[in-house]
Short mmCIF file of C-alpha atoms in Angstrom, two decimals:
data_model
loop_
_atom_site.label_atom_id
_atom_site.label_comp_id
_atom_site.label_asym_id
_atom_site.label_seq_id
_atom_site.Cartn_x
_atom_site.Cartn_y
_atom_site.Cartn_z
CA MET A 1 0.16 -0.09 0.10
CA SER A 2 2.81 2.30 0.87
CA GLY A 3 3.67 2.48 -3.13
CA VAL A 4 0.09 4.29 -3.83
CA LEU A 5 -0.69 6.31 -0.73
CA ASN A 6 0.00 9.38 -2.84
CA ASN A 7 -1.02 8.15 -6.36
CA ASP A 8 -3.17 10.40 -7.78
CA ALA A 9 -5.29 7.49 -9.65
CA TYR A 10 -5.70 5.59 -6.86
CA LEU A 11 -6.88 8.39 -4.52
CA ASN A 12 -9.54 9.48 -7.19
CA THR A 13 -10.55 5.45 -7.62
CA PHE A 14 -11.04 5.17 -4.04
CA GLN A 15 -12.59 8.59 -3.50
CA ASN A 16 -9.63 10.19 -1.34
CA PRO A 17 -9.97 8.04 1.53
CA ASP A 18 -9.33 10.23 5.04
CA PRO A 19 -6.77 9.09 7.52
CA GLY A 20 -9.53 6.74 9.06
CA ALA A 21 -10.77 4.70 5.76
CA GLN A 22 -7.21 4.75 4.70
CA GLY A 23 -6.24 2.87 7.77
CA ALA A 24 -9.17 0.69 7.29
CA ILE A 25 -8.13 -0.25 3.78
CA VAL A 26 -4.64 -1.28 5.36
CA ALA A 27 -5.74 -2.94 8.15
CA ALA A 28 -8.03 -5.17 6.24
CA MET A 29 -4.71 -7.41 4.95
CA PRO A 30 -3.59 -8.23 8.54
CA ALA A 31 -7.11 -8.63 9.74
CA GLY A 32 -7.60 -11.64 6.96
CA SER A 33 -3.95 -12.40 8.18
CA PHE A 34 -5.34 -12.66 12.20
CA ILE A 35 -8.19 -15.49 10.93
CA GLY A 36 -5.69 -17.48 8.14
CA ALA A 37 -3.12 -17.82 11.30
CA LEU A 38 -6.02 -19.13 13.48
CA ALA A 39 -7.09 -21.49 11.15
CA VAL A 40 -3.16 -22.94 10.93
CA MET A 41 -4.02 -24.28 14.60
CA GLN A 42 -6.29 -27.01 12.98
CA LEU A 43 -4.92 -27.11 9.21
CA ALA A 44 -0.90 -27.87 10.05
CA ASP A 45 -1.75 -30.57 12.21
CA ARG A 46 -4.92 -32.02 10.03
CA ILE A 47 -3.73 -31.89 6.45
CA GLY A 48 -0.12 -31.08 6.53
CA ARG A 49 2.46 -28.57 6.71
CA ARG A 50 3.14 -28.83 2.90
CA LYS A 51 -0.44 -29.16 1.84
CA THR A 52 -1.39 -25.88 3.98
CA ILE A 53 1.18 -24.07 2.15
CA ILE A 54 0.17 -24.78 -0.96
CA LEU A 55 -3.41 -23.53 -0.15
CA SER A 56 -2.15 -20.39 0.76
CA GLY A 57 -0.68 -19.94 -2.48
CA ILE A 58 -4.17 -20.49 -4.28
CA ILE A 59 -5.89 -18.19 -1.79
CA TRP A 60 -3.57 -15.41 -2.44
CA VAL A 61 -4.10 -15.74 -6.02
CA ILE A 62 -7.88 -15.49 -5.67
CA GLY A 63 -7.38 -11.76 -3.37
CA SER A 64 -4.87 -10.68 -5.72
CA ILE A 65 -7.47 -10.95 -8.56
CA LEU A 66 -10.18 -9.03 -6.74
CA GLN A 67 -7.62 -6.46 -5.53
CA CYS A 68 -6.94 -5.64 -9.13
CA ALA A 69 -10.50 -5.61 -10.38
CA SER A 70 -11.86 -3.43 -7.62
CA VAL A 71 -13.79 -0.34 -8.29
CA ASN A 72 -14.47 0.58 -4.58
CA ARG A 73 -13.31 0.56 -1.49
CA GLY A 74 -15.74 -2.45 -0.40
CA MET A 75 -14.19 -4.53 -3.01
CA LEU A 76 -10.79 -3.51 -2.29
CA VAL A 77 -11.11 -4.29 1.28
CA VAL A 78 -13.12 -7.55 0.50
CA GLY A 79 -9.66 -8.65 -1.72
CA ARG A 80 -7.30 -7.66 0.73
CA ILE A 81 -9.04 -9.56 3.48
CA ILE A 82 -8.86 -12.73 1.55
CA SER A 83 -4.83 -12.02 0.52
CA GLY A 84 -4.82 -11.55 4.27
CA LEU A 85 -6.07 -15.18 4.72
CA SER A 86 -3.03 -16.55 2.60
CA VAL A 87 -0.45 -14.63 4.43
CA GLY A 88 -2.00 -15.44 7.70
CA LEU A 89 -1.61 -19.40 6.87
CA ALA A 90 1.75 -18.98 5.41
CA SER A 91 3.22 -16.81 7.95
CA ALA A 92 2.29 -18.89 10.78
CA VAL A 93 2.99 -22.29 8.61
CA VAL A 94 6.10 -21.64 6.92
CA PRO A 95 8.82 -21.13 10.05
CA ILE A 96 7.22 -24.66 11.31
CA TYR A 97 7.81 -26.61 8.15
CA GLN A 98 11.16 -25.00 7.99
CA SER A 99 12.11 -25.28 11.57
CA GLU A 100 11.37 -29.16 11.13
CA ILE A 101 13.06 -30.06 8.20
CA THR A 102 16.30 -27.83 8.50
CA ALA A 103 19.13 -29.21 10.68
CA PRO A 104 19.77 -27.76 14.00
CA SER A 105 23.02 -25.79 13.02
CA ILE A 106 21.42 -23.83 10.55
CA ARG A 107 18.05 -23.43 11.64
CA GLY A 108 18.28 -20.01 12.43
CA ARG A 109 20.06 -19.06 9.05
CA MET A 110 17.15 -20.82 7.44
CA VAL A 111 14.17 -19.45 9.06
CA SER A 112 15.72 -16.22 8.75
CA LEU A 113 15.84 -16.66 4.76
CA GLN A 114 11.96 -16.22 5.21
CA GLN A 115 12.66 -12.85 6.63
CA TRP A 116 14.55 -11.67 3.67
CA SER A 117 12.61 -12.82 1.33
CA ILE A 118 9.77 -10.93 2.66
CA THR A 119 12.27 -8.23 2.46
CA TRP A 120 12.70 -8.83 -1.37
CA GLY A 121 8.95 -9.01 -1.95
CA ILE A 122 8.57 -5.62 -0.55
CA LEU A 123 11.55 -4.07 -2.50
CA ILE A 124 10.63 -5.72 -5.56
CA GLN A 125 6.91 -4.96 -5.52
CA TYR A 126 7.86 -0.86 -4.24
CA PHE A 127 9.93 -0.84 -7.28
CA ILE A 128 6.87 -1.95 -9.70
CA GLN A 129 4.76 0.36 -8.05
CA PHE A 130 7.53 3.25 -8.51
CA GLY A 131 7.66 2.21 -12.10
CA CYS A 132 4.25 1.90 -12.73
CA SER A 133 3.51 5.19 -10.72
CA TYR A 134 4.43 6.65 -14.14
CA ILE A 135 1.52 5.53 -15.95
CA ASN A 136 -1.61 7.43 -16.58
CA GLY A 137 -4.91 6.19 -14.78
CA ALA A 138 -5.99 3.09 -12.94
CA ALA A 139 -3.18 0.69 -14.55
CA SER A 140 -0.85 2.73 -12.41
CA PHE A 141 -1.98 0.57 -9.41
CA ARG A 142 -3.53 -2.46 -11.27
CA ILE A 143 -0.81 -3.73 -12.67
CA PRO A 144 1.19 -4.00 -9.71
CA TRP A 145 -1.66 -5.61 -7.87
CA GLY A 146 -2.41 -8.10 -10.72
CA LEU A 147 1.41 -8.78 -10.69
CA GLN A 148 1.72 -10.03 -6.90
CA MET A 149 0.04 -13.46 -7.97
CA ILE A 150 3.27 -14.67 -10.07
CA PRO A 151 5.26 -15.36 -6.37
CA ALA A 152 2.03 -17.33 -4.95
CA ILE A 153 1.63 -19.28 -8.08
CA ILE A 154 5.64 -20.27 -7.67
CA LEU A 155 4.98 -21.00 -4.44
CA SER A 156 2.17 -23.42 -4.57
CA LEU A 157 3.89 -25.22 -7.78
CA GLY A 158 7.21 -25.63 -6.40
CA MET A 159 5.79 -26.81 -3.12
CA ILE A 160 4.34 -30.05 -4.71
CA VAL A 161 7.91 -31.38 -5.43
CA PHE A 162 8.90 -30.62 -1.90
CA PRO A 163 8.80 -33.22 0.99
CA GLU A 164 6.74 -33.46 3.75
CA SER A 165 7.82 -32.35 7.77
CA PRO A 166 9.31 -35.64 8.76
CA ARG A 167 8.02 -34.79 12.44
CA TRP A 168 4.58 -34.52 10.66
CA LEU A 169 4.80 -37.89 8.83
CA PHE A 170 6.17 -39.55 11.90
CA ASP A 171 3.08 -38.27 14.08
CA LYS A 172 0.76 -39.60 11.39
CA GLY A 173 2.22 -42.78 11.49
CA HIS A 174 4.55 -42.51 8.28
CA GLU A 175 7.64 -43.40 10.23
CA GLU A 176 9.59 -44.83 7.21
CA GLU A 177 8.94 -42.33 5.00
CA ALA A 178 9.94 -39.75 7.85
CA LEU A 179 13.21 -41.49 7.97
CA GLN A 180 13.54 -41.44 4.48
CA VAL A 181 12.76 -37.58 4.32
CA LEU A 182 15.72 -37.12 7.21
CA ALA A 183 17.97 -39.43 5.24
CA ASP A 184 17.40 -37.26 1.96
CA LEU A 185 17.75 -33.65 4.13
CA HIS A 186 20.52 -34.66 6.32
CA GLY A 187 22.16 -37.43 5.05
CA LYS A 188 22.33 -37.33 1.16
CA GLY A 189 19.81 -40.24 1.24
CA ASP A 190 22.04 -42.26 4.12
CA LYS A 191 19.56 -43.61 6.32
CA HIS A 192 22.34 -44.58 8.71
CA ASN A 193 23.69 -41.14 8.98
CA GLU A 194 24.66 -40.40 12.78
CA LEU A 195 22.77 -36.94 12.24
CA VAL A 196 19.77 -38.42 10.64
CA GLN A 197 19.62 -41.44 13.57
CA LEU A 198 20.00 -38.91 16.35
CA GLU A 199 16.96 -36.60 15.01
CA TYR A 200 15.22 -39.84 14.33
CA GLU A 201 15.33 -41.45 17.81
CA GLU A 202 14.48 -37.87 19.39
CA ILE A 203 11.66 -37.54 17.16
CA LYS A 204 10.85 -41.11 17.89
CA GLN A 205 10.96 -40.53 21.61
CA GLN A 206 8.98 -37.08 21.69
CA VAL A 207 5.96 -38.51 19.62
CA TYR A 208 5.76 -41.39 21.48
CA TYR A 209 5.76 -39.82 24.81
CA GLU A 210 3.01 -37.26 23.58
CA ARG A 211 1.10 -40.18 22.28
CA GLU A 212 0.84 -41.30 26.20
CA GLU A 213 -0.16 -38.13 27.13
CA GLY A 214 -3.61 -38.29 25.02
CA ALA A 215 -4.84 -36.65 22.24
CA LYS A 216 -3.93 -33.15 21.19
CA SER A 217 -6.26 -30.55 21.79
CA TYR A 218 -6.11 -26.73 22.86
CA LEU A 219 -5.84 -27.68 26.46
CA ASP A 220 -2.15 -28.86 26.00
CA LEU A 221 -1.36 -25.30 25.58
CA LEU A 222 -2.17 -24.88 29.43
CA LYS A 223 -0.45 -28.16 30.51
CA PRO A 224 2.95 -27.72 32.83
CA GLY A 225 5.64 -26.42 31.42
CA ASN A 226 3.39 -24.94 28.29
CA PRO A 227 2.05 -21.65 29.23
CA ARG A 228 5.56 -19.94 29.88
CA ARG A 229 6.27 -20.86 26.16
CA VAL A 230 3.20 -19.99 24.98
CA PHE A 231 3.30 -16.51 26.26
CA LEU A 232 6.94 -16.01 25.10
CA GLY A 233 6.12 -16.77 21.57
CA SER A 234 3.22 -14.61 21.40
CA ALA A 235 4.82 -11.75 23.07
CA LEU A 236 8.05 -11.59 20.99
CA GLN A 237 5.45 -11.37 17.68
CA MET A 238 3.53 -8.40 19.82
CA TRP A 239 6.92 -6.75 20.13
CA SER A 240 7.79 -7.19 16.48
CA GLN A 241 4.99 -5.27 15.64
CA LEU A 242 4.79 -2.60 18.72
CA SER A 243 8.65 -1.73 17.31
CA GLY A 244 7.37 0.48 15.01
CA MET A 245 8.62 -1.07 11.97
CA ASN A 246 5.21 -1.25 10.17
CA ILE A 247 5.13 2.60 10.47
CA MET A 248 8.35 2.66 8.02
CA MET A 249 6.66 -0.54 5.89
CA TYR A 250 3.07 0.90 5.02
CA TYR A 251 3.25 4.46 5.93
CA ILE A 252 6.96 5.64 5.35
CA VAL A 253 5.04 8.33 2.83
CA TYR A 254 3.42 9.83 5.72
CA VAL A 255 6.84 9.91 7.58
CA PHE A 256 8.82 11.63 4.98
CA GLN A 257 6.08 14.02 4.32
CA GLY A 258 6.02 15.19 7.85
CA ALA A 259 9.84 15.47 7.76
CA GLY A 260 9.43 18.29 4.84
CA LEU A 261 10.18 16.06 1.78
CA THR A 262 8.24 17.44 -1.11
CA GLY A 263 7.67 15.91 -4.67
CA ARG A 264 6.06 12.48 -5.66
CA ARG A 265 9.14 11.47 -7.05
CA ALA A 266 11.63 12.33 -4.43
CA ASP A 267 9.40 10.67 -1.89
CA LEU A 268 9.36 7.48 -3.71
CA ILE A 269 13.09 7.35 -4.21
CA ALA A 270 13.90 8.32 -0.16
CA SER A 271 11.34 5.80 0.42
CA SER A 272 13.06 3.25 -1.61
CA VAL A 273 16.16 3.54 -0.26
CA GLN A 274 14.84 1.73 3.02
CA TYR A 275 13.56 -1.17 1.28
CA VAL A 276 16.91 -1.52 -0.10
CA LEU A 277 18.38 -1.25 3.46
CA ASN A 278 16.06 -3.72 4.48
CA VAL A 279 17.10 -6.30 2.17
CA ALA A 280 20.84 -5.69 2.63
CA PHE A 281 20.87 -5.76 6.33
CA THR A 282 19.03 -9.18 6.81
CA VAL A 283 21.79 -10.65 5.09
CA PRO A 284 24.47 -10.71 7.91
CA ALA A 285 21.48 -11.77 10.32
CA ILE A 286 21.26 -14.85 8.12
CA ILE A 287 24.84 -15.38 8.19
CA TYR A 288 25.57 -14.98 11.80
CA ILE A 289 22.20 -15.64 13.85
CA ASP A 290 23.28 -19.51 14.43
CA LYS A 291 26.73 -17.56 15.95
CA TRP A 292 25.46 -14.46 17.55
CA GLY A 293 22.27 -16.39 19.29
CA ARG A 294 18.62 -15.16 19.51
CA ARG A 295 19.03 -13.54 23.10
CA PRO A 296 21.84 -10.60 22.29
CA MET A 297 20.03 -9.73 18.75
CA LEU A 298 17.05 -9.32 20.32
CA LEU A 299 18.59 -7.27 23.35
CA ALA A 300 20.74 -5.06 20.52
CA GLY A 301 17.84 -4.56 18.54
CA THR A 302 15.29 -3.12 20.85
CA LEU A 303 17.63 -0.70 22.28
CA LEU A 304 18.72 0.57 18.82
CA MET A 305 14.90 0.81 17.37
CA GLY A 306 13.90 2.78 20.62
CA PHE A 307 17.07 5.06 20.30
CA PHE A 308 16.40 5.87 16.63
CA LEU A 309 12.63 6.38 17.07
CA TYR A 310 13.42 8.91 20.05
CA LEU A 311 15.33 10.97 17.80
CA VAL A 312 12.73 11.02 14.87
CA GLY A 313 10.16 12.13 17.76
CA GLY A 314 12.75 14.66 19.11
CA LEU A 315 13.56 15.96 15.69
CA GLN A 316 9.85 16.39 14.46
CA GLY A 317 8.76 17.56 17.80
CA ARG A 318 11.45 20.62 17.95
CA PHE A 319 11.71 21.40 14.38
CA GLY A 320 8.21 21.08 13.02
CA GLN A 321 4.82 22.92 13.25
CA TRP A 322 1.21 22.17 12.01
CA GLY A 323 0.76 22.87 8.42
CA THR A 324 -1.69 21.73 5.51
CA VAL A 325 -0.27 19.57 2.86
CA GLY A 326 -2.45 17.93 0.15
CA GLY A 327 -5.32 19.61 1.57
CA SER A 328 -4.73 17.64 4.89
CA SER A 329 -3.55 19.18 8.27
CA VAL A 330 -0.14 17.62 9.25
CA TRP A 331 2.68 18.39 11.40
CA VAL A 332 5.45 19.22 8.88
CA ILE A 333 8.64 20.40 8.87
CA ASN A 334 9.41 23.58 6.50
CA ASP A 335 12.30 24.81 5.04
CA ASN A 336 15.02 22.94 7.78
CA PRO A 337 17.03 20.82 5.25
CA ALA A 338 19.25 19.55 7.94
CA ALA A 339 16.52 18.30 10.11
CA THR A 340 14.90 16.76 7.09
CA LYS A 341 18.06 14.86 6.03
CA ALA A 342 18.61 14.06 10.03
CA ILE A 343 14.89 12.30 10.28
CA ILE A 344 15.10 10.46 6.79
CA VAL A 345 18.77 8.94 7.95
CA CYS A 346 17.38 8.24 11.62
CA SER A 347 14.47 6.18 10.05
CA TYR A 348 16.94 4.69 7.74
CA PHE A 349 19.20 3.45 10.78
CA PHE A 350 16.04 2.18 12.49
CA VAL A 351 14.83 -0.05 9.52
CA CYS A 352 18.80 -1.21 9.45
CA SER A 353 18.49 -2.10 12.98
CA PHE A 354 15.12 -3.79 12.71
CA ALA A 355 16.38 -5.92 9.77
CA ILE A 356 19.76 -7.27 11.41
CA THR A 357 17.90 -8.04 14.49
CA MET A 358 14.26 -8.29 15.24
CA GLY A 359 13.03 -8.90 11.89
CA PRO A 360 14.62 -12.52 11.61
CA VAL A 361 14.33 -13.42 14.81
CA SER A 362 11.03 -13.03 15.49
CA TRP A 363 10.02 -15.48 13.15
CA THR A 364 12.86 -17.90 14.08
CA TYR A 365 12.25 -18.05 17.92
CA PRO A 366 8.77 -18.94 18.10
CA ALA A 367 9.36 -21.58 15.43
CA GLU A 368 11.61 -23.45 17.58
CA LEU A 369 10.12 -22.92 21.35
CA TYR A 370 7.83 -25.57 21.07
CA SER A 371 7.34 -29.63 21.35
CA LEU A 372 5.68 -31.31 18.63
CA LYS A 373 2.24 -32.00 20.13
CA ILE A 374 1.61 -28.05 20.41
CA ARG A 375 3.76 -26.65 18.06
CA GLY A 376 1.25 -26.36 15.39
CA LYS A 377 -1.02 -24.66 17.15
CA ALA A 378 1.53 -22.65 19.68
CA VAL A 379 3.25 -20.87 15.90
CA SER A 380 -0.21 -20.26 15.04
CA LEU A 381 -0.93 -18.22 18.23
CA ALA A 382 1.72 -16.36 18.19
CA THR A 383 1.43 -15.30 14.46
CA LEU A 384 -2.24 -14.83 15.11
CA THR A 385 -0.68 -12.34 17.79
CA ASN A 386 1.54 -10.71 15.31
CA TRP A 387 -1.43 -10.12 13.11
CA ALA A 388 -3.99 -8.83 15.69
CA PHE A 389 -1.33 -6.29 16.74
CA ASN A 390 -0.78 -5.66 13.11
CA THR A 391 -4.35 -4.85 12.31
CA ALA A 392 -4.40 -2.66 15.25
CA LEU A 393 -1.55 -0.71 14.28
CA ALA A 394 -2.46 -0.27 10.51
CA PHE A 395 -5.84 1.51 12.07
CA ALA A 396 -4.55 3.45 14.54
CA VAL A 397 -1.05 5.13 12.84
CA PRO A 398 -3.06 7.58 10.13
CA PRO A 399 -4.95 9.03 12.96
CA GLY A 400 -2.23 8.96 15.29
CA LEU A 401 0.03 10.69 13.25
CA ALA A 402 -2.80 12.97 12.25
CA THR A 403 -3.52 14.04 15.69
CA ILE A 404 -0.33 13.62 18.16
CA ALA A 405 1.96 13.68 15.65
CA TRP A 406 5.45 13.47 16.77
CA ARG A 407 4.47 11.96 20.11
CA THR A 408 3.67 8.98 18.26
CA TYR A 409 7.37 7.93 17.43
CA PHE A 410 7.83 8.09 21.33
CA ILE A 411 5.16 5.68 21.83
CA PHE A 412 6.86 3.23 20.09
CA GLY A 413 10.37 4.07 20.83
CA THR A 414 8.97 3.08 24.40
CA PHE A 415 7.67 -0.17 23.37
CA ASN A 416 11.21 -0.98 22.20
CA PHE A 417 12.88 -0.09 25.68
CA ALA A 418 9.82 -2.42 27.21
CA ALA A 419 10.47 -5.05 25.34
CA PHE A 420 14.14 -4.78 26.04
CA ILE A 421 13.38 -5.38 29.97
CA HIS A 422 11.17 -8.29 28.77
CA ILE A 423 13.46 -10.18 26.67
CA PHE A 424 16.47 -9.49 29.05
CA PHE A 425 14.73 -11.16 32.22
CA MET A 426 12.75 -13.89 30.55
CA TYR A 427 14.19 -14.95 27.27
CA PRO A 428 16.93 -17.86 27.37
CA GLU A 429 18.88 -18.62 24.28
CA THR A 430 17.95 -21.55 21.89
CA VAL A 431 20.49 -21.50 19.65
CA GLY A 432 22.14 -24.82 18.22
CA ARG A 433 19.70 -27.41 19.75
CA THR A 434 17.46 -29.92 18.04
CA LEU A 435 13.74 -28.80 18.21
CA GLU A 436 13.55 -31.67 21.04
CA GLU A 437 16.61 -30.59 22.98
CA ILE A 438 15.00 -27.15 23.72
CA GLU A 439 12.79 -29.15 25.99
CA ASP A 440 15.65 -29.39 28.35
CA ILE A 441 16.03 -25.68 28.50
CA PHE A 442 12.85 -25.12 29.79
CA SER A 443 12.92 -27.96 32.47
CA GLN A 444 16.03 -25.64 34.18
CA GLY A 445 13.70 -22.90 35.67
CA HIS A 446 15.19 -19.75 35.74
CA VAL A 447 12.09 -18.38 34.89
CA PHE A 448 13.60 -14.73 35.62
CA SER A 449 16.96 -15.04 35.13
CA PRO A 450 17.74 -16.74 31.36
CA TRP A 451 21.22 -16.01 31.36
CA LYS A 452 22.07 -18.46 33.75
CA ILE A 453 20.87 -21.35 30.93
CA THR A 454 24.04 -21.87 29.13
CA ARG A 455 24.34 -22.72 25.50
CA GLU A 456 25.53 -26.35 26.21
CA VAL A 457 22.48 -27.10 28.16
CA GLY A 458 20.46 -29.78 26.09
CA LYS A 459 23.12 -30.68 23.85
CA LYS A 460 23.18 -34.49 23.12
CA THR A 461 24.62 -37.37 21.26
CA LEU A 462 23.16 -40.45 19.62
CA THR A 463 24.70 -42.62 22.56
CA ASP A 464 22.73 -40.53 25.10
CA ILE A 465 19.87 -40.77 23.15
CA LYS A 466 19.73 -44.38 22.53
CA GLY A 467 20.81 -45.06 26.07
CA LYS A 468 17.39 -43.16 27.39
CA SER A 469 15.46 -45.05 25.40
CA LYS A 470 16.92 -48.35 26.61
CA ASP A 471 16.56 -46.84 30.07
CA SER A 472 12.66 -46.30 29.36
CA THR A 473 12.41 -49.42 27.49
CA ASP A 474 13.77 -51.22 30.68
CA ASP A 475 11.74 -49.03 33.11
CA GLU A 476 8.61 -50.43 30.92
CA ARG A 477 9.60 -53.86 31.43
CA ASP A 478 10.23 -53.79 35.09
CA GLU A 479 6.76 -52.12 35.90
CA LYS A 480 5.09 -54.91 33.75
CA ALA A 481 6.68 -57.71 35.55
CA ALA A 482 5.79 -55.92 39.04
#
């Protein structure tokens, strides 16, 4: 949406939406995503991770067609809600799928690729809109809205040849197929590879244990040990939204307008730089996330984002005043190039801080927190939280900028400092463990002192796993004999 907010053809077609109406149009997609993330609670466990991803691509195409053909706000909102369903499904199930098919040593890097792909999507779409903005008439926004079908078609067709999650296959009784998938993914087809055997044994023990616990239900989220993890995953997705990044993604045109940047072309060029930075600075996170760890990245990111938002708010408050831009009352900086440039640079630094820290970690961390039994439902709940706050902020930001102006940045800056405190006292490190080994991290306790849990906690060898399995079998035999 950021690429069409100052497009005359878009404004004329949809009757020049005021801040409230524009907020509703933008919020329609995350509202649909909220529903889609809720649906994953059932779909990911019932039909599998792979088929859910394929379904999300099909739904996206339907939503894109409606958006492209929309002639009024109602039709546009419906199209965006349907597309949102797709985004909700995919954003919840893709991190689960990635984390379940990836070796522990590169899991963070692999899930971070999702965030990098998102930044590429934003960048490519923005430049398509930039180029199409020079077309006269409705084609200037309909062409980009139509072209967004292409990635979804590629996704759905591509997933046909991808394997299903080995953990989901094992849970559904396809044990031999699960072993073969693990061998193909991590052992070059060798079922006797040590890593393959280690993961297979860990999955087997976890699945058998959870079967003894009874059928899966939503009440499992409340069983001992689970509420803490469910809360951490959902809270992290909440903080990622309250960081203020979506101000820069959805409404960067408004931010730079308030900074005193005039002219549509200059505005679009300045906005495009931040999307390039978003792509570029996600790369170091992909490379080093499994070396740096999740915790240090989150702590550094929240501090930096809060600092730069306070700078933007302070500069706006000191050098701006109420004025009129495009017939609307706007808090704007006039005739102060230095302040304008400083706000733009601080905005860029904010985007870089998010891209290298919170962006990739906010998807990686929730996907690796949970046991197999609750993973689909818990990740879905975390993603649902993401889209709930995304929807609220999409509604709230335009009226916020129109009424309390520069104070809006201080609100989001404060959220970042609050997130730093929460992460410091409650979030343990999860880097380098298999999904099953993470169970040991949370059995350590240290609810409010996670720094006491070292990176070696939970690490096991194949001998450890098989020894545990043998001990468990001996215990069962002794119980039967008794």
